[in-house]
CSV table of C-alpha atoms and ligand atoms in Angstrom, one decimal:
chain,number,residue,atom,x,y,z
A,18,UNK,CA,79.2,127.5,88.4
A,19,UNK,CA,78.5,123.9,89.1
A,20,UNK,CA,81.7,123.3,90.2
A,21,UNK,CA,84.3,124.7,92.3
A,22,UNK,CA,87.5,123.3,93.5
A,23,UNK,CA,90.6,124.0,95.5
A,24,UNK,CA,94.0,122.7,96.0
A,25,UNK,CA,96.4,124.0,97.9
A,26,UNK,CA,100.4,123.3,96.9
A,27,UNK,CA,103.1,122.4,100.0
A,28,UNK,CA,106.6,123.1,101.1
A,29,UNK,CA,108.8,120.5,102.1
A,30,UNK,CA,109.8,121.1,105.8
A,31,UNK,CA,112.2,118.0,105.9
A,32,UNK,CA,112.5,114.5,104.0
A,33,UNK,CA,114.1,115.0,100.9
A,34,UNK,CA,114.6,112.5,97.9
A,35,UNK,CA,113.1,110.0,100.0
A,36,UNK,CA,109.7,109.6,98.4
A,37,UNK,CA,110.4,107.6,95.5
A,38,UNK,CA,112.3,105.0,98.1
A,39,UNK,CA,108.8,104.7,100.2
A,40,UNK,CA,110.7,106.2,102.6
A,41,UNK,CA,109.5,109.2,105.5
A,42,UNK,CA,108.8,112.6,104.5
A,43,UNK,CA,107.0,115.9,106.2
A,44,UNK,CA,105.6,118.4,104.1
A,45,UNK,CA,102.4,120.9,104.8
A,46,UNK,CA,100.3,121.9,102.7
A,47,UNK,CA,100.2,125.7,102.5
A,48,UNK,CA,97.5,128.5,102.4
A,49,UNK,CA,98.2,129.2,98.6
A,50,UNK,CA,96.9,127.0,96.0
A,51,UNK,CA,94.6,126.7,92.9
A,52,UNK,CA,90.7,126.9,92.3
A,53,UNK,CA,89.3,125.3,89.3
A,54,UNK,CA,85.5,126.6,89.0
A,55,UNK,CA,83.2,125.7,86.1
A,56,UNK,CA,80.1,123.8,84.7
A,57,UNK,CA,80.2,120.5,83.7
A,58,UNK,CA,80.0,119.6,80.1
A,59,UNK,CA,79.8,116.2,78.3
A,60,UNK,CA,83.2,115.3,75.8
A,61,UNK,CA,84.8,118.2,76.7
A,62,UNK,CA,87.1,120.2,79.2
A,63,UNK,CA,87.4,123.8,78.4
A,64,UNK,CA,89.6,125.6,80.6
A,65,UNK,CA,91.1,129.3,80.7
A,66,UNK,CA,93.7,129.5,83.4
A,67,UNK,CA,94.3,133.7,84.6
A,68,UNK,CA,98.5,132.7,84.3
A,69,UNK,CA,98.5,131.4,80.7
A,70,UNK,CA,97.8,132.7,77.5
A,71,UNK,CA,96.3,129.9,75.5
A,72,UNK,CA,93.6,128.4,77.2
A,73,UNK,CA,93.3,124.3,77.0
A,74,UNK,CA,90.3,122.7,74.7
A,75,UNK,CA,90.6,119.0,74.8
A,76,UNK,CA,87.8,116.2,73.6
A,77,UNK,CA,87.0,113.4,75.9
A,78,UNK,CA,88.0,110.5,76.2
A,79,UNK,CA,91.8,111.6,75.9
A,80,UNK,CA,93.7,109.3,73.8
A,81,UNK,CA,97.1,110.5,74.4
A,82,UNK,CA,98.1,113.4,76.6
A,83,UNK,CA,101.3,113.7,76.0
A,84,UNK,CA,101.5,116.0,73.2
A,85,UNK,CA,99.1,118.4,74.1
A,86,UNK,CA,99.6,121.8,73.6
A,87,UNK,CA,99.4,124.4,75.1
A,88,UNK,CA,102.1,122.3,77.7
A,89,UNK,CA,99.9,122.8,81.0
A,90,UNK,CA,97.1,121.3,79.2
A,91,UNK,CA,99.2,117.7,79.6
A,92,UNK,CA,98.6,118.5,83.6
A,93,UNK,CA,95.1,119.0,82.7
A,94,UNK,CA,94.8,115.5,80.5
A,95,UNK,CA,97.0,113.6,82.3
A,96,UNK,CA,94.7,113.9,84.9
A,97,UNK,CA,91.8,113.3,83.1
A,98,UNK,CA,93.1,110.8,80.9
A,99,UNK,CA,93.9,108.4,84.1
A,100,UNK,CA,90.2,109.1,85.3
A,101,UNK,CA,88.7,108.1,82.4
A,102,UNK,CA,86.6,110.7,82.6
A,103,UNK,CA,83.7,111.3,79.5
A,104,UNK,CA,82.1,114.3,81.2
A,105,UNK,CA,84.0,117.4,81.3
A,106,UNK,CA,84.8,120.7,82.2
A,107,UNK,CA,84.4,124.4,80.9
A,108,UNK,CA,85.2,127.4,83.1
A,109,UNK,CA,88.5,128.9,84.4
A,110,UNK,CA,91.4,128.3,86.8
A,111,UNK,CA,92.8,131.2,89.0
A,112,UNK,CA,95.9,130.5,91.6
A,113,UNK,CA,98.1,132.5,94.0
A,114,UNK,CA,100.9,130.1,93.8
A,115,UNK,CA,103.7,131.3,92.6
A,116,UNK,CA,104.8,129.5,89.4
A,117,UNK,CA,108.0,128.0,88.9
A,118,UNK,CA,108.8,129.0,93.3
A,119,UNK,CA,109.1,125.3,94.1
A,120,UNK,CA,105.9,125.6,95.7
A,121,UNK,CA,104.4,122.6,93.5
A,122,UNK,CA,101.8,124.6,91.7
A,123,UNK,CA,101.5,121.4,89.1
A,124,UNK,CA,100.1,118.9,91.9
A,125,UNK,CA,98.1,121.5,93.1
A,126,UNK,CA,96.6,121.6,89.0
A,127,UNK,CA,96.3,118.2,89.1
A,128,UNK,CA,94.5,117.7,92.2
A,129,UNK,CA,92.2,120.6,92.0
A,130,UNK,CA,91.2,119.1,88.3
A,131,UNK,CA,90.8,115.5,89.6
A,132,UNK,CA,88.4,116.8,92.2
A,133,UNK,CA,86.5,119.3,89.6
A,134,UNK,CA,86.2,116.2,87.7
A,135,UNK,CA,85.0,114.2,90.1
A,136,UNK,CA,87.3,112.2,91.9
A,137,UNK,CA,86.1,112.8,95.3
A,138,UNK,CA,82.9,111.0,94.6
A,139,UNK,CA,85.0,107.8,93.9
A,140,UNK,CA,88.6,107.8,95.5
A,141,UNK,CA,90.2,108.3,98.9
A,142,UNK,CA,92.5,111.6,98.9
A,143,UNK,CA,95.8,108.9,98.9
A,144,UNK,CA,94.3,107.7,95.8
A,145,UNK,CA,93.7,111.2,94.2
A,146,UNK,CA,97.2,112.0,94.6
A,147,UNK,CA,98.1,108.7,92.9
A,148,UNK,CA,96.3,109.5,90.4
A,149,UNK,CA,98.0,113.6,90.0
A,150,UNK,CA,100.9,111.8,90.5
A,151,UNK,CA,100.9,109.7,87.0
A,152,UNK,CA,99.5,112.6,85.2
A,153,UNK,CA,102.3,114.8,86.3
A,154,UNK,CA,104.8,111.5,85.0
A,155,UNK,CA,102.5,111.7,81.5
A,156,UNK,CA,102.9,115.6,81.5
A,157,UNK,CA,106.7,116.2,81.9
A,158,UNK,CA,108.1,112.4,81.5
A,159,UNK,CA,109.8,113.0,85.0
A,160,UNK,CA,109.6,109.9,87.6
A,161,UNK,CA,108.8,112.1,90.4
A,162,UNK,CA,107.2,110.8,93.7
A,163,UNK,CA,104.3,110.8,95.2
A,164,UNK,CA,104.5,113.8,98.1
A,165,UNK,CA,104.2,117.0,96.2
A,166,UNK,CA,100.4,115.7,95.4
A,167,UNK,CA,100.0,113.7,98.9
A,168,UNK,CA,100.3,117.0,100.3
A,169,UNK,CA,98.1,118.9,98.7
A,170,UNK,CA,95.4,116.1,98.9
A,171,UNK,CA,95.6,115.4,102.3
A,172,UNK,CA,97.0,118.5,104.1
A,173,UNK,CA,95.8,119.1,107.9
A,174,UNK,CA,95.3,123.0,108.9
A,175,UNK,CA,97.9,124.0,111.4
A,176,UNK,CA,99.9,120.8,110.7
A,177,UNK,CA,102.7,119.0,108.7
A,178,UNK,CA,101.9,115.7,107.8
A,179,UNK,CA,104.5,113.0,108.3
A,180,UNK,CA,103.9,110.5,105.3
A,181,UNK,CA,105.3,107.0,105.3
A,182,UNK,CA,105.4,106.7,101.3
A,183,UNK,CA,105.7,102.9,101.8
A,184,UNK,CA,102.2,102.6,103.3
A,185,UNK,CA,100.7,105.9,102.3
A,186,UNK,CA,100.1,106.6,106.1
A,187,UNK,CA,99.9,110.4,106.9
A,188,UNK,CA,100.0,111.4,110.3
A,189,UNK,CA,99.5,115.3,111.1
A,190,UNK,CA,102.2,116.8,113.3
A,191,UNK,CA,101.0,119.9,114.7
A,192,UNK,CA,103.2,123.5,113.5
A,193,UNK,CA,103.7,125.0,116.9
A,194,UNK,CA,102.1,128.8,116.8
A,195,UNK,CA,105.6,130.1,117.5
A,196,UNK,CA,107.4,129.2,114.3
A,197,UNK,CA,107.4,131.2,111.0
A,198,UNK,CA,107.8,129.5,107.5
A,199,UNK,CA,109.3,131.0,104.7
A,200,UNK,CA,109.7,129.9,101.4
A,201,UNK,CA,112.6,132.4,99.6
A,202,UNK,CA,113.4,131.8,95.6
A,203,UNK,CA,117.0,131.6,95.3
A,204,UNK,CA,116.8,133.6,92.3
A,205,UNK,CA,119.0,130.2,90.6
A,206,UNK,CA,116.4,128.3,88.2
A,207,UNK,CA,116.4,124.9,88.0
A,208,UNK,CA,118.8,123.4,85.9
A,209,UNK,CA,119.5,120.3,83.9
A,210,UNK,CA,116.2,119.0,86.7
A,211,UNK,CA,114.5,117.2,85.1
A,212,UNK,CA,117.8,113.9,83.8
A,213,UNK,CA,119.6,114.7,87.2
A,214,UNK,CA,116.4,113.9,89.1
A,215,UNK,CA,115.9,110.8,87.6
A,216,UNK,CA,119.5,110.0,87.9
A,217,UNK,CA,119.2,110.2,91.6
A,218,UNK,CA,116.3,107.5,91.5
A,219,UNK,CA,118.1,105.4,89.7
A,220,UNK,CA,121.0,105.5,92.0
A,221,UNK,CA,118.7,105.1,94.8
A,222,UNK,CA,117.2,101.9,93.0
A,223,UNK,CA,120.9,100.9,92.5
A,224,UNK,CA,121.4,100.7,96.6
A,225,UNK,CA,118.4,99.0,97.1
A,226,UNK,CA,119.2,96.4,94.7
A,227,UNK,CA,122.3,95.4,97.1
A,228,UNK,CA,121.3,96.0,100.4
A,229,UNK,CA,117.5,95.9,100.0
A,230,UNK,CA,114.6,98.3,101.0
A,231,UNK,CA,116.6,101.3,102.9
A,232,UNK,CA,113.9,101.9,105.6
A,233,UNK,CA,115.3,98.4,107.2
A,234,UNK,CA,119.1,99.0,106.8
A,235,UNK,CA,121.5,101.2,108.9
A,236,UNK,CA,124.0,103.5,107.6
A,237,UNK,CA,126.6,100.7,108.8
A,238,UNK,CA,124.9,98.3,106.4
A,239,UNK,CA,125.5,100.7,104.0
A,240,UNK,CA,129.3,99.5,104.0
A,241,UNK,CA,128.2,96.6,102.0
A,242,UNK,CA,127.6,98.5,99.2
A,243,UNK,CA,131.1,98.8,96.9
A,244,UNK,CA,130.5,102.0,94.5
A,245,UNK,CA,130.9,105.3,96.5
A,246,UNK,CA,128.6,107.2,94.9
A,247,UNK,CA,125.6,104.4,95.1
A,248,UNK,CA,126.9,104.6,99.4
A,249,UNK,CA,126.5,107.7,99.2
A,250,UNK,CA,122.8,108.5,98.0
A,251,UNK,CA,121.6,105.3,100.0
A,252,UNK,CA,123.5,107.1,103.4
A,253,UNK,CA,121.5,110.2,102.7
A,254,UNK,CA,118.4,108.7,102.3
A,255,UNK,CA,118.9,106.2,105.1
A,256,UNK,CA,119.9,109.1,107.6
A,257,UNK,CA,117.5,111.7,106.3
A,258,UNK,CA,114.4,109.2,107.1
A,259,UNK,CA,116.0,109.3,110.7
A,260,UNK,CA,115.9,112.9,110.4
A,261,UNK,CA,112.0,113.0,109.7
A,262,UNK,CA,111.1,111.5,113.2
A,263,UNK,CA,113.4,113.6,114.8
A,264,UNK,CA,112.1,116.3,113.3
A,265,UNK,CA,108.3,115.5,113.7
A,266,UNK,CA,109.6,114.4,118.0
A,267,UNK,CA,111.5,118.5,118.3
A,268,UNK,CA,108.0,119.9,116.2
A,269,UNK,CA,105.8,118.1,118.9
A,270,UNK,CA,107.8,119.1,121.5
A,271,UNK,CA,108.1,122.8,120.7
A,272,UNK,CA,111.8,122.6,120.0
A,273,UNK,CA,112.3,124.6,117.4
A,274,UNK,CA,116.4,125.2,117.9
A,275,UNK,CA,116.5,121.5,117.6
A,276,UNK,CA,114.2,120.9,114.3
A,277,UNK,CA,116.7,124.0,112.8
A,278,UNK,CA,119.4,121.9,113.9
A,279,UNK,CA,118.2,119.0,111.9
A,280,UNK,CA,117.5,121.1,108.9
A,281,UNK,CA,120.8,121.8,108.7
A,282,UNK,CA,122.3,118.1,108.8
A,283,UNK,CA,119.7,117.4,106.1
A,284,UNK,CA,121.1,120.2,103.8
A,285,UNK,CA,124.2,119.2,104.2
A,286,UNK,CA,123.6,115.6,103.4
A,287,UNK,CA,121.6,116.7,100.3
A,288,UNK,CA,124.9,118.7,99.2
A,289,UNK,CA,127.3,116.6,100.4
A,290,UNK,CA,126.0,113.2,99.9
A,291,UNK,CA,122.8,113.2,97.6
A,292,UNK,CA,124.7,116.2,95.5
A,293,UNK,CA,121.6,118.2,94.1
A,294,UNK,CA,122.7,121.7,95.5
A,295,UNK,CA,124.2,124.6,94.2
A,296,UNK,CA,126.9,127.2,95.4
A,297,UNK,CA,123.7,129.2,95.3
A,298,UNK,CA,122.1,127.4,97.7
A,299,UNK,CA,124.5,126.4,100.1
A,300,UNK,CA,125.6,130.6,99.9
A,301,UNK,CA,122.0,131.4,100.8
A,302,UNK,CA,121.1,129.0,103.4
A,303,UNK,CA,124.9,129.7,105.0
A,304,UNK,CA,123.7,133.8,105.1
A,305,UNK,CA,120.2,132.8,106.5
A,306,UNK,CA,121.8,130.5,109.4
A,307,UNK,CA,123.6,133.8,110.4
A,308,UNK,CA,120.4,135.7,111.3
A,309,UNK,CA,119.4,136.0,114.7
A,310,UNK,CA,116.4,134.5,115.0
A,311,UNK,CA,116.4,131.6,112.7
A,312,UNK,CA,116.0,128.2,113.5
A,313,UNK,CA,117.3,126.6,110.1
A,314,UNK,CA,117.2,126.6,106.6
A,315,UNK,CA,117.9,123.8,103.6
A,316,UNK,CA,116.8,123.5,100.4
A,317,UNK,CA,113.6,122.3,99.4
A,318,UNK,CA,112.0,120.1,97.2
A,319,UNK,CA,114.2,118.8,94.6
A,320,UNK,CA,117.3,120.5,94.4
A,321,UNK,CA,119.7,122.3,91.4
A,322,UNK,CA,118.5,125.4,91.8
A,323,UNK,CA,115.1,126.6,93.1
A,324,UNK,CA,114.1,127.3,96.9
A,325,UNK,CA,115.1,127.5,100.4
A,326,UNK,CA,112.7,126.7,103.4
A,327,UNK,CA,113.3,128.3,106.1
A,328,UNK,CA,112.3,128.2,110.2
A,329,UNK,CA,112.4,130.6,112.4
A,330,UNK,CA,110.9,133.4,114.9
A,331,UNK,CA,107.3,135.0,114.1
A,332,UNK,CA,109.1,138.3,114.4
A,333,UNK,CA,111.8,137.7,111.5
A,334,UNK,CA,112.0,138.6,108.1
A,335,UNK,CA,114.7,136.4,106.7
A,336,UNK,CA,114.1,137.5,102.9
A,337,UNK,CA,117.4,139.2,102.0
A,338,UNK,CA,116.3,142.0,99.4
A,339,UNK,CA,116.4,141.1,96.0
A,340,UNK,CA,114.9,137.7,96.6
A,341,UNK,CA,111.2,136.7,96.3
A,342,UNK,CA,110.0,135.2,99.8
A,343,UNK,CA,106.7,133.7,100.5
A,344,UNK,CA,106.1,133.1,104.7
A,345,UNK,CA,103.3,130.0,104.0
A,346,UNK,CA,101.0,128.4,106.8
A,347,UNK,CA,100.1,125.5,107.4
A,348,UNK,CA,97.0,124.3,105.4
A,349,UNK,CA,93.7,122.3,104.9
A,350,UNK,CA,93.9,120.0,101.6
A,351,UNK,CA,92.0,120.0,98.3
A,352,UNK,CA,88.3,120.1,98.7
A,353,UNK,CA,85.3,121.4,96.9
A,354,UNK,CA,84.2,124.5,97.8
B,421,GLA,C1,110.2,116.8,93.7
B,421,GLA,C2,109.3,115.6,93.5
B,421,GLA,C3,108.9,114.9,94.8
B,421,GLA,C4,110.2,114.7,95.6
B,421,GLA,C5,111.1,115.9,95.7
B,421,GLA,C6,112.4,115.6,96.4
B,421,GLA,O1,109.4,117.8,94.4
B,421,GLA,O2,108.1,116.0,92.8
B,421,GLA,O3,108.2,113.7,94.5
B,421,GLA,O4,110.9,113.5,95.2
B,421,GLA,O5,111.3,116.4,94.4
B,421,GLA,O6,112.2,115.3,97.7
């Protein structure tokens, strides 16, 4: 094989719907992710991928990849669409990540493929992520930020990274050895994700349009703006920027009770203010606050439906039976292997 590369996917410890905004967020890249190995061909990318049936045969350059077929293909071309890329790829892609567990096995495609391709001759890891990000906006026509494939691209072993998405700066905040991470499926798909997602941005566009960019306002300025519901979404992302430093300050510190603590206020403002849970998930992360041992739980990623992340002692299995539960560490990013 000429090629082999790797890209792990991320869970969301805090900083939710606050990409898109260039607001604060602190995901890690985890120790589960995606490897795209193969030979370089010219015109061509050939890949067979050991979770799908059909395997992906497109000609370079790409015209247009949003029809392709078979649909993870548009991941593929997407990404080598906005590369430009004339040389291609023919060999196989193999992953641990659970598909569809909120784990962002897509940006982990996308980046893996953008460094197979190439990319890491050329562009910074920020800029690779750009790049999976706008083939993941070609692919499923969702407006989704840019931290899902920031993550993956620039993940520090043993460390979250706090990202500013205004600036793109990622600073590494180090997971203490005494915390466990766990990742449980609330067993509710996603629904109706993909219109209420882009909803919520345009609501968050909507607040910015009267008070302006909502890293520089407090939630008092908020009372300037006259429609409730725009208040609303612009008070959770205002106070769940907050939350991100506070977080990152109780993860430096060792405080775990206090990082829980904060978890909890920034489920609540995702239910309460930025509505995008579910009875589901406000049942599940309600049971897992219960349990002796846990530090705190919320939902992660982007809401109706999916998962839970959850913080608490090494020696604690949170994952009530009948749910998948994945405990993830924190990771290196995408590299060539
Ligand atoms: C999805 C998107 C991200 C982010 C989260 C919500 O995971 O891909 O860009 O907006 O939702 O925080």
């Amino acid at each position: 094989m000429d090629i082999r590369a790797w890209a792990p996917g991320r869970v969301n410890l805090i900083g939710e719907h606050t990409d898109y905004s260039g607001g604060l967020v602190l995901p890690m890249a985890i120790d589960l992710g995606t490897e795209v190995a193969g030979n370089l061909v010219d015109g061509r990318i050939r890949l067979r991928s050991t979770d799908q049936a059909q395997p992906v045969d497109l000609t370079l350059p790409i015209a247009d990849p949003t029809n392709i077929e078979p649909r993870w293909g548009r991941y593929v071309a997407g990404v080598a669409s906005e590369l430009a890329v004339e040389t291609g790829i023919d060999g196989v892609v193999e992953s641990d990540l659970p598909a569809g567990a909120g784990l962002s096995s897509s940006a982990a495609l996308e980046v893996a493929v953008a460094l197979a391709l190439g990319a890491g001759d050329e562009y910074t890891p920020a800029r690779i992520a750009v790049v999976a990000q706008r083939a993941e906006h070609v692919a499923t026509g969702v407006p989704c930020g840019v931290m899902d494939q920031l993550a993956s691209a620039c993940g520090v072993a043993g460390h979250a990274l706090r990202i500013d998405c205004a600036t793109f700066a990622v600073t590494p905040v180090p997971v203490p050895d005494d915390a466990r991470i766990v990742v449980i499926h609330s067993g509710q798909e996603r629904q109706l994700a993909d219109s209420a997602y882009a909803a919520r941005r345009r609501q968050v566009e909507d607040a910015i349009a009267v008070v302006g960019d909502l890293r520089r306002v407090t939630v008092a300025d908020l009372d300037a703006v006259p429609d409730d519901l725009t208040r609303r979404r612009a008070r959770h992302v205002v106070s769940e920027n907050a939350r991100v430093d506070a977080f990152a300050t109780c993860l430096v510190a060792g405080d775990l009770a206090a990082a829980g603590e904060l978890m909890g206020e920034s489920h609540t403002s995702l239910r309460d203010d930025f509505e995008v849970s579910t009875d589901v998930l406000d049942d599940l992360v309600a049971h897992l606050t219960t349990i002796d041992g846990v530090f705190g739980a919320r939902l992660t990623g982007a809401g109706f439906g999916g998962c839970v992340v959850v913080l608490c002692r090494p020696d604690v299995d949170p994952v009530p039976s009948g749910h998948r539960g994945w405990t993830v560490r924190p990771a290196a990013g995408a590299s060539l292997r």
